[in-house]
XYZ file of C-alpha atoms in Angstrom:
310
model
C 19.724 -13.577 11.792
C 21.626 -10.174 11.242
C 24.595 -11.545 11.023
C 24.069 -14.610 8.539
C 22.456 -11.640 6.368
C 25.035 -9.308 5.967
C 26.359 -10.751 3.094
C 22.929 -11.310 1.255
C 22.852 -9.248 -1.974
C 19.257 -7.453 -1.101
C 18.793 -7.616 2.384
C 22.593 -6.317 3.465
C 21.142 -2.799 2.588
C 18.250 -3.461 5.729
C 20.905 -4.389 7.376
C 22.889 -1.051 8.706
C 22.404 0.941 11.628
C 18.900 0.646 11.716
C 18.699 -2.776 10.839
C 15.202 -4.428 10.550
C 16.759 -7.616 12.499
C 18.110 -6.102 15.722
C 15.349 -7.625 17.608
C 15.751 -11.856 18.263
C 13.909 -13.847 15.750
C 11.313 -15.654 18.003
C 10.310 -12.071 19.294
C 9.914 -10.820 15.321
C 8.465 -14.081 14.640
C 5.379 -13.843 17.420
C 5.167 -10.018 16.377
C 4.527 -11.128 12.962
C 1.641 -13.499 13.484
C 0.142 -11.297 15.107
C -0.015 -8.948 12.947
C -0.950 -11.464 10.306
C -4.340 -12.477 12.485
C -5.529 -9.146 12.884
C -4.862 -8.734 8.608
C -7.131 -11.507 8.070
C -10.042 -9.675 10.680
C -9.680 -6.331 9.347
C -9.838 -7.830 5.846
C -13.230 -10.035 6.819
C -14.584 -6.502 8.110
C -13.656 -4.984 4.357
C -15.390 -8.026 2.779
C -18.459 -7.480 5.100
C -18.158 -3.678 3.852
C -18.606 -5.037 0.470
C -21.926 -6.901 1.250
C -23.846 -3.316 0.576
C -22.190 -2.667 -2.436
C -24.517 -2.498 -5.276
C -23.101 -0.968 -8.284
C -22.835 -4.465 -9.786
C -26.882 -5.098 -9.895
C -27.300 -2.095 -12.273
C -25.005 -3.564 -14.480
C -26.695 -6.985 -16.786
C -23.233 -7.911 -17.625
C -19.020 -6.930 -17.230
C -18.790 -4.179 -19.681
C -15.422 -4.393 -20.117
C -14.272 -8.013 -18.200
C -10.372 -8.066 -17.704
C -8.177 -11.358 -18.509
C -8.720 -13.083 -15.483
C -12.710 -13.633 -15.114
C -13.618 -13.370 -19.502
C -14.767 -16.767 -19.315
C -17.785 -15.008 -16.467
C -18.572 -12.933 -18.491
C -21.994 -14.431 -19.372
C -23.169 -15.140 -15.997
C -24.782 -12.164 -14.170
C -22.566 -9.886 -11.368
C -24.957 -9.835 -8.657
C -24.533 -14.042 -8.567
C -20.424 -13.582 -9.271
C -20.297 -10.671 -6.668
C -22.467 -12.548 -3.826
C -20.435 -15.995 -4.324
C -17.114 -14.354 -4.460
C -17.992 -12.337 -1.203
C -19.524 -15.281 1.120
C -16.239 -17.318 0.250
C -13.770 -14.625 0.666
C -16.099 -14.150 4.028
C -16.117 -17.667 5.012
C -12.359 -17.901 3.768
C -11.235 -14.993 5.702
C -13.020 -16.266 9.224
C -11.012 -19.376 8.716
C -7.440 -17.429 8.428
C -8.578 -16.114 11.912
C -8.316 -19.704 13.405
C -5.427 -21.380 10.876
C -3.860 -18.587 9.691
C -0.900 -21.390 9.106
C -2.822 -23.055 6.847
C -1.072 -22.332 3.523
C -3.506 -23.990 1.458
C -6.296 -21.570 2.673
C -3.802 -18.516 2.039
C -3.407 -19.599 -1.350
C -7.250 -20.077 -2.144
C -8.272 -16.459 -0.117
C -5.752 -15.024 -2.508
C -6.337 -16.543 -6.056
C -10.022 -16.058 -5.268
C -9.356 -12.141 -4.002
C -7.405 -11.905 -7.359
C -10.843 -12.917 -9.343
C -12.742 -10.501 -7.379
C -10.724 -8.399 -7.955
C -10.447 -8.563 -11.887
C -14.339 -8.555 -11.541
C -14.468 -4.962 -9.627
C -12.762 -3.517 -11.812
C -14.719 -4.848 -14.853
C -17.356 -2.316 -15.356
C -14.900 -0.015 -17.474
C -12.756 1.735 -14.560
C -9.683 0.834 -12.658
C -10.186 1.001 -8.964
C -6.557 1.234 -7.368
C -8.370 1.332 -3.634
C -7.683 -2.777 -3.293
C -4.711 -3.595 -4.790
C -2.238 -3.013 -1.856
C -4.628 -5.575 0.031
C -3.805 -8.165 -3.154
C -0.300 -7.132 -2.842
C -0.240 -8.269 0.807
C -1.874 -10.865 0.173
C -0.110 -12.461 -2.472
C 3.179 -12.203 -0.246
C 1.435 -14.019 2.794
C 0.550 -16.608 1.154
C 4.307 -17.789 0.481
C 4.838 -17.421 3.968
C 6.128 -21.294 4.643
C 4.572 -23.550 6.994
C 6.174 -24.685 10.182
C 6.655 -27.944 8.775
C 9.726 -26.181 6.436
C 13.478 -25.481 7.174
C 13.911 -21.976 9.536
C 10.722 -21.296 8.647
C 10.821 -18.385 11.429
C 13.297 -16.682 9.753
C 11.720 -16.984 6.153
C 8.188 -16.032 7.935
C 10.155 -12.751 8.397
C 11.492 -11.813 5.355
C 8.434 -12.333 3.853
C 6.695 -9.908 6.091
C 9.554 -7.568 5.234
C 9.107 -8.326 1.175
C 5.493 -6.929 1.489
C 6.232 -4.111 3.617
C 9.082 -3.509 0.696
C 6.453 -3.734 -2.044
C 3.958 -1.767 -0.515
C 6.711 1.364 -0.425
C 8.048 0.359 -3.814
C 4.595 0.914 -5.096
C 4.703 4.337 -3.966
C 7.861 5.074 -4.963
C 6.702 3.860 -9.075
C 3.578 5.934 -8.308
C 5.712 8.783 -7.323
C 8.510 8.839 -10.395
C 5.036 8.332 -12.971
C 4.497 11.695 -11.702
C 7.857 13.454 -12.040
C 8.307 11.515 -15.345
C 4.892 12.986 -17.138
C 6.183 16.037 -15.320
C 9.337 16.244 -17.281
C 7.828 15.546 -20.623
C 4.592 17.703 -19.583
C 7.115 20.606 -19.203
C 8.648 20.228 -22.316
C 5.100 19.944 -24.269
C 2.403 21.682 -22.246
C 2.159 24.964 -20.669
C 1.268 23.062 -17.363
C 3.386 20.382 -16.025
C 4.141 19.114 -12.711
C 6.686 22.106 -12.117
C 3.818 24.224 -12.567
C 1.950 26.324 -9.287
C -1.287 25.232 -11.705
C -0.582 22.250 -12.176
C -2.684 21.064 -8.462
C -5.349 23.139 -9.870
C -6.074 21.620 -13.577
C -6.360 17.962 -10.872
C -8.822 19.576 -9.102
C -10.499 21.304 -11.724
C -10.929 17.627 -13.976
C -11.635 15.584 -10.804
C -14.472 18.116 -9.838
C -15.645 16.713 -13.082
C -16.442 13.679 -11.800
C -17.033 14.246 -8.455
C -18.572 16.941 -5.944
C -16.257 19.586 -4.869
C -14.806 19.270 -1.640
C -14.924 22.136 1.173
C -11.458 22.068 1.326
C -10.967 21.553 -2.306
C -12.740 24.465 -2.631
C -10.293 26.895 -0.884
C -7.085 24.805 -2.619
C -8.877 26.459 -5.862
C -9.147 29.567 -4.987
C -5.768 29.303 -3.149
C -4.303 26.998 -5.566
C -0.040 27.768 -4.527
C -0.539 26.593 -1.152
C -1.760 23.169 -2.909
C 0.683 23.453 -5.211
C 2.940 22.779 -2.103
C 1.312 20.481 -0.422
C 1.205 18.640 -3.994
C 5.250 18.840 -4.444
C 5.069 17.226 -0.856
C 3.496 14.207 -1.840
C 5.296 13.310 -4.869
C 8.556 13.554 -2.282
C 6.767 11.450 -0.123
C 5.665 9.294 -2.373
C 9.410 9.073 -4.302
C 11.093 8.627 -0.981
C 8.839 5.901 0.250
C 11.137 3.124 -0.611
C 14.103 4.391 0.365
C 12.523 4.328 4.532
C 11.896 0.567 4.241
C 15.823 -0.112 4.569
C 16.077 1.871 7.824
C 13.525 0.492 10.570
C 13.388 4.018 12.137
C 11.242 5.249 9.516
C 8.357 2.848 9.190
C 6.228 4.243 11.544
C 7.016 7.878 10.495
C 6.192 6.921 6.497
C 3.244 5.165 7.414
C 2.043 8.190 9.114
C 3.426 10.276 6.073
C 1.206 8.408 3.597
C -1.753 7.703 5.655
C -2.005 11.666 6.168
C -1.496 11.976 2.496
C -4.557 9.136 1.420
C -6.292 11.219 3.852
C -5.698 14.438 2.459
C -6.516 13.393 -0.852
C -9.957 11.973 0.670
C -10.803 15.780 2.161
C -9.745 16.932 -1.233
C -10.337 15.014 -3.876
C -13.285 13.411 -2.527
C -11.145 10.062 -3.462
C -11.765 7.185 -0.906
C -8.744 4.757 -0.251
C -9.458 3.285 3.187
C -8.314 -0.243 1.965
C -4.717 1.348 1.478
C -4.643 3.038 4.888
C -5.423 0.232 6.341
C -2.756 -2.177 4.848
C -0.426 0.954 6.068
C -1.273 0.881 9.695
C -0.723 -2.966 9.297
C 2.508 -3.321 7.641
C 3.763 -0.014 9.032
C 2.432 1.885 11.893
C 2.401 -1.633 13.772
C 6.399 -2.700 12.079
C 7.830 -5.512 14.262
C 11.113 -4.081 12.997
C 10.768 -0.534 14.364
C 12.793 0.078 17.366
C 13.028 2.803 19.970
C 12.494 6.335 18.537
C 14.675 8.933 18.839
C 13.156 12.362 17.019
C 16.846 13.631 16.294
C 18.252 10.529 14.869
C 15.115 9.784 12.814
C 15.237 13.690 11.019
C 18.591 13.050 10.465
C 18.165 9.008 8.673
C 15.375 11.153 6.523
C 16.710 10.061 2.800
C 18.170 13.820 2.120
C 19.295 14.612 5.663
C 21.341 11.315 5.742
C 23.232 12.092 2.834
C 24.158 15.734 4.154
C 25.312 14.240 7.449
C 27.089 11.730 5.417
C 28.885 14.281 3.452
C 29.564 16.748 6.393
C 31.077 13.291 8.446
């Protein structure tokens, strides 16, 4: 599989010294549905989760309904929510058994999609699930055996959604430095700014309750400032370690700390998106032994300083 890649347009740059194909397909390939069985579990245990959410019964009808569920918009959430939730539950049990059963993928994910839309329907975006859709969307064209090296496409598709995942990151990441540029150019504050972690915890203590340890970045707001710099690297780097298999683990790690941090901080909650990390990334088919020097130095600004001094 490494070799008959080498010449493919995309995948030729996972394809270098740490290539995500040094390992023999059928041992990537068994790796892989693994993985993919426990997704489906620890996604039944989120939908169960969901089961004591009630913000929906306060709510008569969507306040603001997106695109994909306008045409609910006259029937009441708690029925929508409880239908949506005992499929998905039912749907996801199934995936445990016949997780080869493409027709199941496809409805788990077009009805995840709807309940979806419908979350975030009640005027606020909720980012917390959409890695999950994300990962979902890509398992689902996973082929069946039935179709041509269907091993081999199994894997790249695994591979597309750990790719996606990072390149989400990455967007999120330049968004920042981008309103940072044009921030320092019309506002006192930008993202180059040592205030500029303390105005986001000073207008998300808006919303929510202060933090303990929010409470000390505020009245030690540089040392936040740092650890805020950090995470926009992180975050604009995170792409850039899906093309070397040595770093999958270590990013995963990287940006479950940071959803973490920003948990302890923020008081922000994104245990959906740590999980699809430790999924797709702590648990990487593709990552092989670890070496700590070799992995500082394939770090995306290391490697090109070794590649210069070579």
């Amino acid at each position: 599989m490494k070799d008959s890649l080498r010449s493919h347009f995309f995948w030729k740059y996972a394809n270098g010294k740490y290539s995500l194909f040094e390992k023999p397909v059928d041992t990537l390939y068994n790796e892989i549905n693994v993985i993919i069985k426990f997704s489906y579990v620890f996604f039944l245990f989120l939908m169960f989760t969901q089961l004591s959410n009630k913000a929906y019964v306060l709510n008569e009808t969507m306040i603001d309904p997106l695109w994909p569920v306008v045409m609910l918009k006259d029937i009441s959430p708690v029925y929508i929510a409880l239908v949506c939730q005992i499929l998905l539950i039912i749907g996801f049990t199934l995936l445990t058994f016949l997780h080869h059963n493409r027709f199941l993928r496809i409805f788990v994910f077009v009805l995840f999609f709807l309940y979806l839309a419908f979350m975030n329907s009640f005027g606020k975006i909720n980012h917390a699930f959409h890695l999950i859709l994300m990962m979902l969307f890509c398992f689902m064209l996973i082929p069946g055996k039935q179709s041509d090296n269907y091993k081999e496409k199994t894997i790249l598709m695994f591979a597309a959604a750990q790719f996606f995942v990072l390149l989400a990151y990455t967007l999120t990441g330049l968004w920042k430095l981008f309103w940072g540029v044009v921030e320092f150019f019309t506002q006192e504050v930008s993202l180059f700014s040592p205030l500029a972690f303390r105005n986001i915890l000073v207008t998300q203590y808006q919303i929510t309750n202060p933090t303990l340890l929010g409470s000390w970045f505020l009245e030690h707001y540089y040392m936040g400032y740092m650890f805020y710099v950090l995470v926009v690297l992180i975050e604009i780097f995170a792409v850039f370690a899906f093309f070397k298999s040595n770093l999958h683990k270590v990013w995963g790690i990287l940006l479950m700390l940071m959803h973490l941090g920003i948990h302890y901080v923020l008081n922000v909650n994104m245990y959906p998106a740590i999980m699809v990390l430790g999924l797709l990334l702590i648990l990487s088919p593709f990552q092989g032994r670890f070496n700590l020097r070799e992995t500082i130095w394939s770090l995306p600004i290391l490697a090109q300083i070794k590649k210069l001094r070579s």
